[in-house]
Amino acid sequence: MKLIEAIIKPFKLDEVKDALLEIGVQGMTVTEVKGFGRQKGHKETYRGQEYTIEFVPKVKIEVAVPDSQVQRVLDTITRTAKTGSIGDGKIFVRDLSMAVRIRTGETGDTAL
């Protein structure tokens, strides 16, 4: 099992969610986050004043999947979240040693 964390632009969330549901992803966790990468934020002007926005708003999607689905999920997220501009995001894949469904006590892939 793997835990896939994708940090994407907020306006791409619905498109990514729908694409993941289409390929059979059963559930996900979504968190609003802030951060910066290589661009180190950006500048905005409000009422004539220039402000530096150091932390850019993003969305983090977490999806737990069996090993057999990892590449398909990665391809789907990459395809649907990509805009071709700076700040499209990153995807991280972690090993997941155990998952337990609290309601039934199921473990492993069946708990996903």
mmCIF file of N, CA, C and O in Angstrom:
data_model
loop_
_atom_site.group_PDB
_atom_site.id
_atom_site.type_symbol
_atom_site.label_atom_id
_atom_site.label_comp_id
_atom_site.label_asym_id
_atom_site.label_seq_id
_atom_site.Cartn_x
_atom_site.Cartn_y
_atom_site.Cartn_z
ATOM 1 N N MET A 1 0.846 -1.182 0.000
ATOM 2 C CA MET A 1 0.000 0.000 0.000
ATOM 3 C C MET A 1 0.885 1.236 0.000
ATOM 4 O O MET A 1 1.974 1.224 0.540
ATOM 5 N N LYS A 2 0.354 2.285 -0.602
ATOM 6 C CA LYS A 2 1.076 3.556 -0.654
ATOM 7 C C LYS A 2 0.135 4.690 -0.258
ATOM 8 O O LYS A 2 -1.079 4.624 -0.465
ATOM 9 N N LEU A 3 0.726 5.743 0.312
ATOM 10 C CA LEU A 3 0.004 6.974 0.589
ATOM 11 C C LEU A 3 0.526 8.004 -0.396
ATOM 12 O O LEU A 3 1.716 8.307 -0.413
ATOM 13 N N ILE A 4 -0.348 8.516 -1.229
ATOM 14 C CA ILE A 4 0.017 9.505 -2.233
ATOM 15 C C ILE A 4 -0.456 10.861 -1.753
ATOM 16 O O ILE A 4 -1.633 11.040 -1.447
ATOM 17 N N GLU A 5 0.478 11.817 -1.667
ATOM 18 C CA GLU A 5 0.161 13.190 -1.277
ATOM 19 C C GLU A 5 0.432 14.080 -2.476
ATOM 20 O O GLU A 5 1.552 14.095 -3.001
ATOM 21 N N ALA A 6 -0.572 14.800 -2.913
ATOM 22 C CA ALA A 6 -0.423 15.716 -4.044
ATOM 23 C C ALA A 6 -0.746 17.124 -3.578
ATOM 24 O O ALA A 6 -1.794 17.354 -2.973
ATOM 25 N N ILE A 7 0.153 18.044 -3.859
ATOM 26 C CA ILE A 7 -0.072 19.451 -3.537
ATOM 27 C C ILE A 7 -0.304 20.157 -4.860
ATOM 28 O O ILE A 7 0.581 20.167 -5.728
ATOM 29 N N ILE A 8 -1.515 20.714 -5.023
ATOM 30 C CA ILE A 8 -1.927 21.261 -6.314
ATOM 31 C C ILE A 8 -2.541 22.648 -6.150
ATOM 32 O O ILE A 8 -2.801 23.090 -5.028
ATOM 33 N N LYS A 9 -2.799 23.297 -7.274
ATOM 34 C CA LYS A 9 -3.491 24.586 -7.263
ATOM 35 C C LYS A 9 -4.955 24.356 -6.880
ATOM 36 O O LYS A 9 -5.577 23.390 -7.344
ATOM 37 N N PRO A 10 -5.517 25.230 -6.044
ATOM 38 C CA PRO A 10 -6.877 25.020 -5.544
ATOM 39 C C PRO A 10 -7.955 24.890 -6.628
ATOM 40 O O PRO A 10 -8.874 24.086 -6.502
ATOM 41 N N PHE A 11 -7.834 25.637 -7.717
ATOM 42 C CA PHE A 11 -8.886 25.596 -8.739
ATOM 43 C C PHE A 11 -8.890 24.290 -9.534
ATOM 44 O O PHE A 11 -9.829 24.003 -10.265
ATOM 45 N N LYS A 12 -7.869 23.453 -9.356
ATOM 46 C CA LYS A 12 -7.798 22.157 -10.033
ATOM 47 C C LYS A 12 -8.403 21.024 -9.199
ATOM 48 O O LYS A 12 -8.505 19.894 -9.667
ATOM 49 N N LEU A 13 -8.812 21.316 -7.966
ATOM 50 C CA LEU A 13 -9.274 20.267 -7.058
ATOM 51 C C LEU A 13 -10.444 19.465 -7.618
ATOM 52 O O LEU A 13 -10.412 18.238 -7.618
ATOM 53 N N ASP A 14 -11.496 20.118 -8.082
ATOM 54 C CA ASP A 14 -12.676 19.387 -8.573
ATOM 55 C C ASP A 14 -12.338 18.499 -9.759
ATOM 56 O O ASP A 14 -12.811 17.363 -9.846
ATOM 57 N N GLU A 15 -11.505 19.002 -10.648
ATOM 58 C CA GLU A 15 -11.114 18.220 -11.819
ATOM 59 C C GLU A 15 -10.319 16.977 -11.406
ATOM 60 O O GLU A 15 -10.565 15.873 -11.907
ATOM 61 N N VAL A 16 -9.384 17.145 -10.475
ATOM 62 C CA VAL A 16 -8.583 16.015 -9.997
ATOM 63 C C VAL A 16 -9.466 15.024 -9.247
ATOM 64 O O VAL A 16 -9.376 13.810 -9.452
ATOM 65 N N LYS A 17 -10.346 15.525 -8.398
ATOM 66 C CA LYS A 17 -11.245 14.647 -7.625
ATOM 67 C C LYS A 17 -12.106 13.807 -8.566
ATOM 68 O O LYS A 17 -12.207 12.584 -8.400
ATOM 69 N N ASP A 18 -12.707 14.434 -9.557
ATOM 70 C CA ASP A 18 -13.559 13.699 -10.500
ATOM 71 C C ASP A 18 -12.773 12.652 -11.278
ATOM 72 O O ASP A 18 -13.244 11.535 -11.485
ATOM 73 N N ALA A 19 -11.556 12.997 -11.690
ATOM 74 C CA ALA A 19 -10.721 12.051 -12.432
ATOM 75 C C ALA A 19 -10.327 10.860 -11.564
ATOM 76 O O ALA A 19 -10.312 9.719 -12.039
ATOM 77 N N LEU A 20 -10.021 11.101 -10.296
ATOM 78 C CA LEU A 20 -9.670 10.002 -9.392
ATOM 79 C C LEU A 20 -10.867 9.098 -9.127
ATOM 80 O O LEU A 20 -10.726 7.876 -9.061
ATOM 81 N N LEU A 21 -12.043 9.691 -8.983
ATOM 82 C CA LEU A 21 -13.247 8.874 -8.794
ATOM 83 C C LEU A 21 -13.513 8.000 -10.011
ATOM 84 O O LEU A 21 -13.933 6.848 -9.884
ATOM 85 N N GLU A 22 -13.251 8.526 -11.202
ATOM 86 C CA GLU A 22 -13.462 7.769 -12.441
ATOM 87 C C GLU A 22 -12.578 6.534 -12.527
ATOM 88 O O GLU A 22 -12.978 5.524 -13.104
ATOM 89 N N ILE A 23 -11.369 6.596 -11.969
ATOM 90 C CA ILE A 23 -10.467 5.431 -12.039
ATOM 91 C C ILE A 23 -10.622 4.503 -10.840
ATOM 92 O O ILE A 23 -9.866 3.559 -10.689
ATOM 93 N N GLY A 24 -11.580 4.800 -9.966
ATOM 94 C CA GLY A 24 -11.893 3.878 -8.890
ATOM 95 C C GLY A 24 -11.291 4.186 -7.534
ATOM 96 O O GLY A 24 -11.338 3.345 -6.635
ATOM 97 N N VAL A 25 -10.735 5.377 -7.359
ATOM 98 C CA VAL A 25 -10.234 5.749 -6.030
ATOM 99 C C VAL A 25 -11.441 5.939 -5.119
ATOM 100 O O VAL A 25 -12.356 6.688 -5.425
ATOM 101 N N GLN A 26 -11.438 5.258 -3.987
ATOM 102 C CA GLN A 26 -12.614 5.198 -3.117
ATOM 103 C C GLN A 26 -12.749 6.373 -2.157
ATOM 104 O O GLN A 26 -13.838 6.679 -1.722
ATOM 105 N N GLY A 27 -11.654 6.999 -1.795
ATOM 106 C CA GLY A 27 -11.742 8.091 -0.840
ATOM 107 C C GLY A 27 -10.477 8.919 -0.849
ATOM 108 O O GLY A 27 -9.444 8.489 -1.362
ATOM 109 N N MET A 28 -10.568 10.100 -0.281
ATOM 110 C CA MET A 28 -9.407 10.978 -0.210
ATOM 111 C C MET A 28 -9.607 11.972 0.908
ATOM 112 O O MET A 28 -10.722 12.211 1.353
ATOM 113 N N THR A 29 -8.512 12.546 1.347
ATOM 114 C CA THR A 29 -8.536 13.617 2.335
ATOM 115 C C THR A 29 -7.993 14.861 1.659
ATOM 116 O O THR A 29 -6.975 14.801 0.969
ATOM 117 N N VAL A 30 -8.677 15.987 1.855
ATOM 118 C CA VAL A 30 -8.266 17.247 1.233
ATOM 119 C C VAL A 30 -8.042 18.272 2.336
ATOM 120 O O VAL A 30 -8.876 18.430 3.224
ATOM 121 N N THR A 31 -6.906 18.959 2.264
ATOM 122 C CA THR A 31 -6.553 19.969 3.246
ATOM 123 C C THR A 31 -6.113 21.233 2.522
ATOM 124 O O THR A 31 -5.353 21.158 1.556
ATOM 125 N N GLU A 32 -6.585 22.382 2.997
ATOM 126 C CA GLU A 32 -6.090 23.645 2.469
ATOM 127 C C GLU A 32 -4.766 23.942 3.156
ATOM 128 O O GLU A 32 -4.674 23.929 4.385
ATOM 129 N N VAL A 33 -3.733 24.182 2.358
ATOM 130 C CA VAL A 33 -2.392 24.430 2.889
ATOM 131 C C VAL A 33 -1.806 25.683 2.241
ATOM 132 O O VAL A 33 -2.343 26.198 1.268
ATOM 133 N N LYS A 34 -0.712 26.164 2.805
ATOM 134 C CA LYS A 34 0.023 27.286 2.229
ATOM 135 C C LYS A 34 1.485 26.904 2.183
ATOM 136 O O LYS A 34 1.968 26.181 3.052
ATOM 137 N N GLY A 35 2.183 27.381 1.180
ATOM 138 C CA GLY A 35 3.602 27.089 1.093
ATOM 139 C C GLY A 35 4.225 27.801 -0.083
ATOM 140 O O GLY A 35 3.587 28.611 -0.745
ATOM 141 N N PHE A 36 5.488 27.490 -0.318
ATOM 142 C CA PHE A 36 6.154 28.042 -1.486
ATOM 143 C C PHE A 36 7.188 27.057 -1.980
ATOM 144 O O PHE A 36 7.671 26.208 -1.246
ATOM 145 N N GLY A 37 7.483 27.165 -3.244
ATOM 146 C CA GLY A 37 8.508 26.339 -3.867
ATOM 147 C C GLY A 37 9.583 27.239 -4.409
ATOM 148 O O GLY A 37 9.989 28.208 -3.766
ATOM 149 N N ARG A 38 9.992 26.974 -5.620
ATOM 150 C CA ARG A 38 11.060 27.756 -6.238
ATOM 151 C C ARG A 38 10.682 29.212 -6.442
ATOM 152 O O ARG A 38 11.527 30.083 -6.417
ATOM 153 N N GLN A 39 9.380 29.479 -6.667
ATOM 154 C CA GLN A 39 8.981 30.866 -6.946
ATOM 155 C C GLN A 39 8.999 31.740 -5.705
ATOM 156 O O GLN A 39 8.946 32.947 -5.793
ATOM 157 N N LYS A 40 9.063 31.161 -4.532
ATOM 158 C CA LYS A 40 9.145 31.892 -3.261
ATOM 159 C C LYS A 40 8.046 32.935 -3.101
ATOM 160 O O LYS A 40 8.280 34.048 -2.667
ATOM 161 N N GLY A 41 6.833 32.590 -3.466
ATOM 162 C CA GLY A 41 5.704 33.514 -3.322
ATOM 163 C C GLY A 41 5.590 34.437 -4.511
ATOM 164 O O GLY A 41 6.196 34.221 -5.552
ATOM 165 N N HIS A 42 4.790 35.493 -4.358
ATOM 166 C CA HIS A 42 4.608 36.453 -5.439
ATOM 167 C C HIS A 42 4.197 37.804 -4.867
ATOM 168 O O HIS A 42 3.885 37.927 -3.692
ATOM 169 N N LYS A 43 4.174 38.812 -5.717
ATOM 170 C CA LYS A 43 3.775 40.156 -5.295
ATOM 171 C C LYS A 43 2.386 40.469 -5.825
ATOM 172 O O LYS A 43 2.032 40.097 -6.933
ATOM 173 N N GLU A 44 1.578 41.151 -5.009
ATOM 174 C CA GLU A 44 0.256 41.606 -5.409
ATOM 175 C C GLU A 44 0.118 43.072 -5.058
ATOM 176 O O GLU A 44 0.760 43.557 -4.124
ATOM 177 N N THR A 45 -0.736 43.753 -5.808
ATOM 178 C CA THR A 45 -0.993 45.162 -5.530
ATOM 179 C C THR A 45 -2.430 45.311 -5.058
ATOM 180 O O THR A 45 -3.357 44.782 -5.684
ATOM 181 N N TYR A 46 -2.628 46.013 -3.942
ATOM 182 C CA TYR A 46 -3.954 46.264 -3.392
ATOM 183 C C TYR A 46 -4.030 47.728 -3.004
ATOM 184 O O TYR A 46 -3.245 48.200 -2.176
ATOM 185 N N ARG A 47 -4.953 48.453 -3.644
ATOM 186 C CA ARG A 47 -5.138 49.888 -3.398
ATOM 187 C C ARG A 47 -3.829 50.673 -3.496
ATOM 188 O O ARG A 47 -3.508 51.506 -2.649
ATOM 189 N N GLY A 48 -3.069 50.341 -4.523
ATOM 190 C CA GLY A 48 -1.834 51.069 -4.776
ATOM 191 C C GLY A 48 -0.632 50.613 -3.981
ATOM 192 O O GLY A 48 0.476 51.064 -4.223
ATOM 193 N N GLN A 49 -0.833 49.745 -3.015
ATOM 194 C CA GLN A 49 0.274 49.227 -2.201
ATOM 195 C C GLN A 49 0.694 47.862 -2.730
ATOM 196 O O GLN A 49 -0.145 47.034 -3.060
ATOM 197 N N GLU A 50 1.983 47.633 -2.780
ATOM 198 C CA GLU A 50 2.487 46.340 -3.210
ATOM 199 C C GLU A 50 2.772 45.467 -1.988
ATOM 200 O O GLU A 50 3.407 45.913 -1.038
ATOM 201 N N TYR A 51 2.270 44.248 -2.019
ATOM 202 C CA TYR A 51 2.465 43.302 -0.924
ATOM 203 C C TYR A 51 3.155 42.049 -1.453
ATOM 204 O O TYR A 51 2.875 41.603 -2.563
ATOM 205 N N THR A 52 4.008 41.485 -0.636
ATOM 206 C CA THR A 52 4.648 40.220 -0.979
ATOM 207 C C THR A 52 3.871 39.097 -0.297
ATOM 208 O O THR A 52 3.717 39.092 0.924
ATOM 209 N N ILE A 53 3.376 38.186 -1.102
ATOM 210 C CA ILE A 53 2.684 37.004 -0.589
ATOM 211 C C ILE A 53 3.724 35.888 -0.543
ATOM 212 O O ILE A 53 4.113 35.352 -1.576
ATOM 213 N N GLU A 54 4.206 35.596 0.660
ATOM 214 C CA GLU A 54 5.276 34.607 0.787
ATOM 215 C C GLU A 54 4.767 33.172 0.718
ATOM 216 O O GLU A 54 5.437 32.299 0.205
ATOM 217 N N PHE A 55 3.580 32.921 1.247
ATOM 218 C CA PHE A 55 3.021 31.577 1.239
ATOM 219 C C PHE A 55 1.822 31.552 0.307
ATOM 220 O O PHE A 55 0.836 32.235 0.529
ATOM 221 N N VAL A 56 1.929 30.742 -0.724
ATOM 222 C CA VAL A 56 0.896 30.649 -1.751
ATOM 223 C C VAL A 56 -0.136 29.607 -1.322
ATOM 224 O O VAL A 56 0.230 28.514 -0.884
ATOM 225 N N PRO A 57 -1.446 29.912 -1.446
ATOM 226 C CA PRO A 57 -2.462 28.926 -1.091
ATOM 227 C C PRO A 57 -2.449 27.739 -2.053
ATOM 228 O O PRO A 57 -2.377 27.918 -3.269
ATOM 229 N N LYS A 58 -2.507 26.557 -1.491
ATOM 230 C CA LYS A 58 -2.539 25.304 -2.257
ATOM 231 C C LYS A 58 -3.535 24.360 -1.601
ATOM 232 O O LYS A 58 -4.077 24.643 -0.538
ATOM 233 N N VAL A 59 -3.741 23.223 -2.225
ATOM 234 C CA VAL A 59 -4.592 22.170 -1.686
ATOM 235 C C VAL A 59 -3.772 20.888 -1.654
ATOM 236 O O VAL A 59 -3.062 20.575 -2.618
ATOM 237 N N LYS A 60 -3.827 20.158 -0.533
ATOM 238 C CA LYS A 60 -3.139 18.874 -0.433
ATOM 239 C C LYS A 60 -4.180 17.757 -0.450
ATOM 240 O O LYS A 60 -5.116 17.757 0.350
ATOM 241 N N ILE A 61 -4.000 16.835 -1.374
ATOM 242 C CA ILE A 61 -4.862 15.658 -1.485
ATOM 243 C C ILE A 61 -4.063 14.458 -0.995
ATOM 244 O O ILE A 61 -2.922 14.256 -1.416
ATOM 245 N N GLU A 62 -4.671 13.676 -0.109
ATOM 246 C CA GLU A 62 -4.042 12.447 0.367
ATOM 247 C C GLU A 62 -4.924 11.270 -0.038
ATOM 248 O O GLU A 62 -6.129 11.283 0.228
ATOM 249 N N VAL A 63 -4.294 10.277 -0.671
ATOM 250 C CA VAL A 63 -5.018 9.112 -1.156
ATOM 251 C C VAL A 63 -4.222 7.868 -0.793
ATOM 252 O O VAL A 63 -3.036 7.782 -1.115
ATOM 253 N N ALA A 64 -4.855 6.915 -0.143
ATOM 254 C CA ALA A 64 -4.224 5.626 0.154
ATOM 255 C C ALA A 64 -4.702 4.623 -0.889
ATOM 256 O O ALA A 64 -5.906 4.477 -1.114
ATOM 257 N N VAL A 65 -3.742 3.959 -1.551
ATOM 258 C CA VAL A 65 -4.099 3.026 -2.628
ATOM 259 C C VAL A 65 -3.246 1.767 -2.541
ATOM 260 O O VAL A 65 -2.136 1.792 -2.010
ATOM 261 N N PRO A 66 -3.759 0.662 -3.094
ATOM 262 C CA PRO A 66 -2.934 -0.548 -3.199
ATOM 263 C C PRO A 66 -1.782 -0.303 -4.178
ATOM 264 O O PRO A 66 -1.879 0.560 -5.063
ATOM 265 N N ASP A 67 -0.720 -1.070 -4.052
ATOM 266 C CA ASP A 67 0.446 -0.904 -4.924
ATOM 267 C C ASP A 67 0.077 -0.975 -6.404
ATOM 268 O O ASP A 67 0.671 -0.284 -7.225
ATOM 269 N N SER A 68 -0.902 -1.797 -6.742
ATOM 270 C CA SER A 68 -1.286 -1.977 -8.145
ATOM 271 C C SER A 68 -1.895 -0.724 -8.768
ATOM 272 O O SER A 68 -1.927 -0.594 -9.988
ATOM 273 N N GLN A 69 -2.374 0.214 -7.958
ATOM 274 C CA GLN A 69 -3.024 1.418 -8.483
ATOM 275 C C GLN A 69 -2.132 2.656 -8.483
ATOM 276 O O GLN A 69 -2.527 3.688 -9.015
ATOM 277 N N VAL A 70 -0.941 2.557 -7.937
ATOM 278 C CA VAL A 70 -0.102 3.735 -7.731
ATOM 279 C C VAL A 70 0.177 4.481 -9.032
ATOM 280 O O VAL A 70 -0.051 5.688 -9.137
ATOM 281 N N GLN A 71 0.671 3.779 -10.055
ATOM 282 C CA GLN A 71 1.057 4.467 -11.294
ATOM 283 C C GLN A 71 -0.152 5.108 -11.971
ATOM 284 O O GLN A 71 -0.057 6.214 -12.494
ATOM 285 N N ARG A 72 -1.277 4.443 -11.923
ATOM 286 C CA ARG A 72 -2.493 5.001 -12.544
ATOM 287 C C ARG A 72 -2.933 6.280 -11.828
ATOM 288 O O ARG A 72 -3.330 7.255 -12.455
ATOM 289 N N VAL A 73 -2.853 6.283 -10.503
ATOM 290 C CA VAL A 73 -3.213 7.479 -9.726
ATOM 291 C C VAL A 73 -2.230 8.616 -10.009
ATOM 292 O O VAL A 73 -2.637 9.760 -10.223
ATOM 293 N N LEU A 74 -0.937 8.305 -10.056
ATOM 294 C CA LEU A 74 0.070 9.323 -10.362
ATOM 295 C C LEU A 74 -0.164 9.939 -11.735
ATOM 296 O O LEU A 74 -0.122 11.159 -11.902
ATOM 297 N N ASP A 75 -0.420 9.097 -12.722
ATOM 298 C CA ASP A 75 -0.673 9.590 -14.081
ATOM 299 C C ASP A 75 -1.920 10.460 -14.136
ATOM 300 O O ASP A 75 -1.941 11.507 -14.794
ATOM 301 N N THR A 76 -2.962 10.063 -13.418
ATOM 302 C CA THR A 76 -4.223 10.807 -13.419
ATOM 303 C C THR A 76 -4.049 12.170 -12.767
ATOM 304 O O THR A 76 -4.509 13.190 -13.305
ATOM 305 N N ILE A 77 -3.389 12.211 -11.620
ATOM 306 C CA ILE A 77 -3.178 13.491 -10.937
ATOM 307 C C ILE A 77 -2.308 14.408 -11.792
ATOM 308 O O ILE A 77 -2.617 15.588 -11.970
ATOM 309 N N THR A 78 -1.229 13.869 -12.336
ATOM 310 C CA THR A 78 -0.325 14.674 -13.153
ATOM 311 C C THR A 78 -1.054 15.254 -14.362
ATOM 312 O O THR A 78 -0.932 16.444 -14.663
ATOM 313 N N ARG A 79 -1.831 14.439 -15.028
ATOM 314 C CA ARG A 79 -2.553 14.882 -16.233
ATOM 315 C C ARG A 79 -3.593 15.949 -15.916
ATOM 316 O O ARG A 79 -3.704 16.949 -16.612
ATOM 317 N N THR A 80 -4.342 15.773 -14.843
ATOM 318 C CA THR A 80 -5.456 16.688 -14.563
ATOM 319 C C THR A 80 -5.043 17.938 -13.795
ATOM 320 O O THR A 80 -5.705 18.967 -13.919
ATOM 321 N N ALA A 81 -3.954 17.878 -13.031
ATOM 322 C CA ALA A 81 -3.542 19.047 -12.242
ATOM 323 C C ALA A 81 -2.603 19.967 -13.016
ATOM 324 O O ALA A 81 -2.380 21.103 -12.615
ATOM 325 N N LYS A 82 -2.088 19.489 -14.126
ATOM 326 C CA LYS A 82 -1.085 20.255 -14.874
ATOM 327 C C LYS A 82 -1.714 21.437 -15.607
ATOM 328 O O LYS A 82 -2.707 21.287 -16.310
ATOM 329 N N THR A 83 -1.101 22.625 -15.415
ATOM 330 C CA THR A 83 -1.493 23.808 -16.180
ATOM 331 C C THR A 83 -0.352 24.248 -17.090
ATOM 332 O O THR A 83 -0.560 25.034 -18.004
ATOM 333 N N GLY A 84 0.849 23.765 -16.807
ATOM 334 C CA GLY A 84 2.010 24.145 -17.593
ATOM 335 C C GLY A 84 2.704 25.397 -17.091
ATOM 336 O O GLY A 84 3.659 25.865 -17.691
ATOM 337 N N SER A 85 2.219 25.948 -15.985
ATOM 338 C CA SER A 85 2.844 27.151 -15.443
ATOM 339 C C SER A 85 3.503 26.846 -14.100
ATOM 340 O O SER A 85 3.260 25.805 -13.495
ATOM 341 N N ILE A 86 4.308 27.789 -13.639
ATOM 342 C CA ILE A 86 5.007 27.631 -12.371
ATOM 343 C C ILE A 86 3.993 27.443 -11.242
ATOM 344 O O ILE A 86 2.950 28.085 -11.218
ATOM 345 N N GLY A 87 4.300 26.538 -10.316
ATOM 346 C CA GLY A 87 3.444 26.338 -9.154
ATOM 347 C C GLY A 87 2.384 25.278 -9.326
ATOM 348 O O GLY A 87 1.437 25.212 -8.550
ATOM 349 N N ASP A 88 2.518 24.416 -10.338
ATOM 350 C CA ASP A 88 1.532 23.346 -10.532
ATOM 351 C C ASP A 88 1.499 22.374 -9.367
ATOM 352 O O ASP A 88 0.481 21.766 -9.104
ATOM 353 N N GLY A 89 2.606 22.217 -8.657
ATOM 354 C CA GLY A 89 2.596 21.386 -7.461
ATOM 355 C C GLY A 89 3.569 20.234 -7.503
ATOM 356 O O GLY A 89 4.418 20.130 -8.384
ATOM 357 N N LYS A 90 3.402 19.342 -6.544
ATOM 358 C CA LYS A 90 4.267 18.174 -6.397
ATOM 359 C C LYS A 90 3.420 16.992 -5.942
ATOM 360 O O LYS A 90 2.371 17.152 -5.341
ATOM 361 N N ILE A 91 3.955 15.791 -6.197
ATOM 362 C CA ILE A 91 3.329 14.563 -5.715
ATOM 363 C C ILE A 91 4.394 13.775 -4.952
ATOM 364 O O ILE A 91 5.522 13.626 -5.425
ATOM 365 N N PHE A 92 4.012 13.290 -3.778
ATOM 366 C CA PHE A 92 4.910 12.483 -2.958
ATOM 367 C C PHE A 92 4.251 11.126 -2.734
ATOM 368 O O PHE A 92 3.042 11.042 -2.514
ATOM 369 N N VAL A 93 5.047 10.066 -2.754
ATOM 370 C CA VAL A 93 4.540 8.708 -2.531
ATOM 371 C C VAL A 93 5.286 8.128 -1.336
ATOM 372 O O VAL A 93 6.513 8.114 -1.305
ATOM 373 N N ARG A 94 4.514 7.658 -0.366
ATOM 374 C CA ARG A 94 5.096 7.056 0.850
ATOM 375 C C ARG A 94 4.606 5.627 0.995
ATOM 376 O O ARG A 94 3.472 5.310 0.628
ATOM 377 N N ASP A 95 5.454 4.793 1.590
ATOM 378 C CA ASP A 95 5.019 3.442 1.932
ATOM 379 C C ASP A 95 4.026 3.523 3.080
ATOM 380 O O ASP A 95 4.182 4.320 4.003
ATOM 381 N N LEU A 96 3.021 2.698 3.013
ATOM 382 C CA LEU A 96 1.993 2.635 4.047
ATOM 383 C C LEU A 96 2.004 1.216 4.594
ATOM 384 O O LEU A 96 1.663 0.265 3.888
ATOM 385 N N SER A 97 2.418 1.066 5.829
ATOM 386 C CA SER A 97 2.597 -0.282 6.363
ATOM 387 C C SER A 97 1.290 -0.922 6.820
ATOM 388 O O SER A 97 1.161 -2.146 6.792
ATOM 389 N N MET A 98 0.304 -0.114 7.215
ATOM 390 C CA MET A 98 -0.939 -0.700 7.715
ATOM 391 C C MET A 98 -2.074 0.287 7.565
ATOM 392 O O MET A 98 -1.882 1.494 7.709
ATOM 393 N N ALA A 99 -3.249 -0.236 7.291
ATOM 394 C CA ALA A 99 -4.477 0.556 7.291
ATOM 395 C C ALA A 99 -5.547 -0.274 7.995
ATOM 396 O O ALA A 99 -5.613 -1.496 7.818
ATOM 397 N N VAL A 100 -6.356 0.369 8.810
ATOM 398 C CA VAL A 100 -7.418 -0.317 9.552
ATOM 399 C C VAL A 100 -8.712 0.461 9.373
ATOM 400 O O VAL A 100 -8.750 1.672 9.604
ATOM 401 N N ARG A 101 -9.759 -0.218 8.938
ATOM 402 C CA ARG A 101 -11.078 0.408 8.888
ATOM 403 C C ARG A 101 -11.681 0.266 10.288
ATOM 404 O O ARG A 101 -11.903 -0.842 10.787
ATOM 405 N N ILE A 102 -11.921 1.368 10.946
ATOM 406 C CA ILE A 102 -12.348 1.364 12.348
ATOM 407 C C ILE A 102 -13.686 0.649 12.521
ATOM 408 O O ILE A 102 -13.858 -0.148 13.447
ATOM 409 N N ARG A 103 -14.643 0.913 11.634
ATOM 410 C CA ARG A 103 -15.980 0.348 11.790
ATOM 411 C C ARG A 103 -15.986 -1.173 11.782
ATOM 412 O O ARG A 103 -16.646 -1.824 12.587
ATOM 413 N N THR A 104 -15.204 -1.798 10.847
ATOM 414 C CA THR A 104 -15.272 -3.243 10.691
ATOM 415 C C THR A 104 -14.049 -3.988 11.213
ATOM 416 O O THR A 104 -14.080 -5.201 11.353
ATOM 417 N N GLY A 105 -12.958 -3.255 11.422
ATOM 418 C CA GLY A 105 -11.718 -3.896 11.843
ATOM 419 C C GLY A 105 -10.914 -4.483 10.700
ATOM 420 O O GLY A 105 -9.890 -5.118 10.930
ATOM 421 N N GLU A 106 -11.369 -4.294 9.462
ATOM 422 C CA GLU A 106 -10.622 -4.792 8.306
ATOM 423 C C GLU A 106 -9.243 -4.136 8.266
ATOM 424 O O GLU A 106 -9.089 -2.988 8.646
ATOM 425 N N THR A 107 -8.253 -4.890 7.761
ATOM 426 C CA THR A 107 -6.896 -4.356 7.674
ATOM 427 C C THR A 107 -6.343 -4.538 6.268
ATOM 428 O O THR A 107 -6.894 -5.300 5.468
ATOM 429 N N GLY A 108 -5.239 -3.852 5.988
ATOM 430 C CA GLY A 108 -4.580 -3.973 4.705
ATOM 431 C C GLY A 108 -5.377 -3.356 3.566
ATOM 432 O O GLY A 108 -6.139 -2.408 3.756
ATOM 433 N N ASP A 109 -5.201 -3.934 2.362
ATOM 434 C CA ASP A 109 -5.879 -3.400 1.166
ATOM 435 C C ASP A 109 -7.395 -3.397 1.309
ATOM 436 O O ASP A 109 -8.066 -2.521 0.748
ATOM 437 N N THR A 110 -7.954 -4.343 2.017
ATOM 438 C CA THR A 110 -9.420 -4.396 2.152
ATOM 439 C C THR A 110 -9.951 -3.225 2.983
ATOM 440 O O THR A 110 -11.116 -2.873 2.868
ATOM 441 N N ALA A 111 -9.107 -2.633 3.803
ATOM 442 C CA ALA A 111 -9.522 -1.483 4.608
ATOM 443 C C ALA A 111 -9.597 -0.212 3.778
ATOM 444 O O ALA A 111 -10.211 0.773 4.178
ATOM 445 N N LEU A 112 -8.944 -0.216 2.613
ATOM 446 C CA LEU A 112 -8.942 0.977 1.772
ATOM 447 C C LEU A 112 -10.284 1.114 1.084
ATOM 448 O O LEU A 112 -10.742 2.142 0.758
#
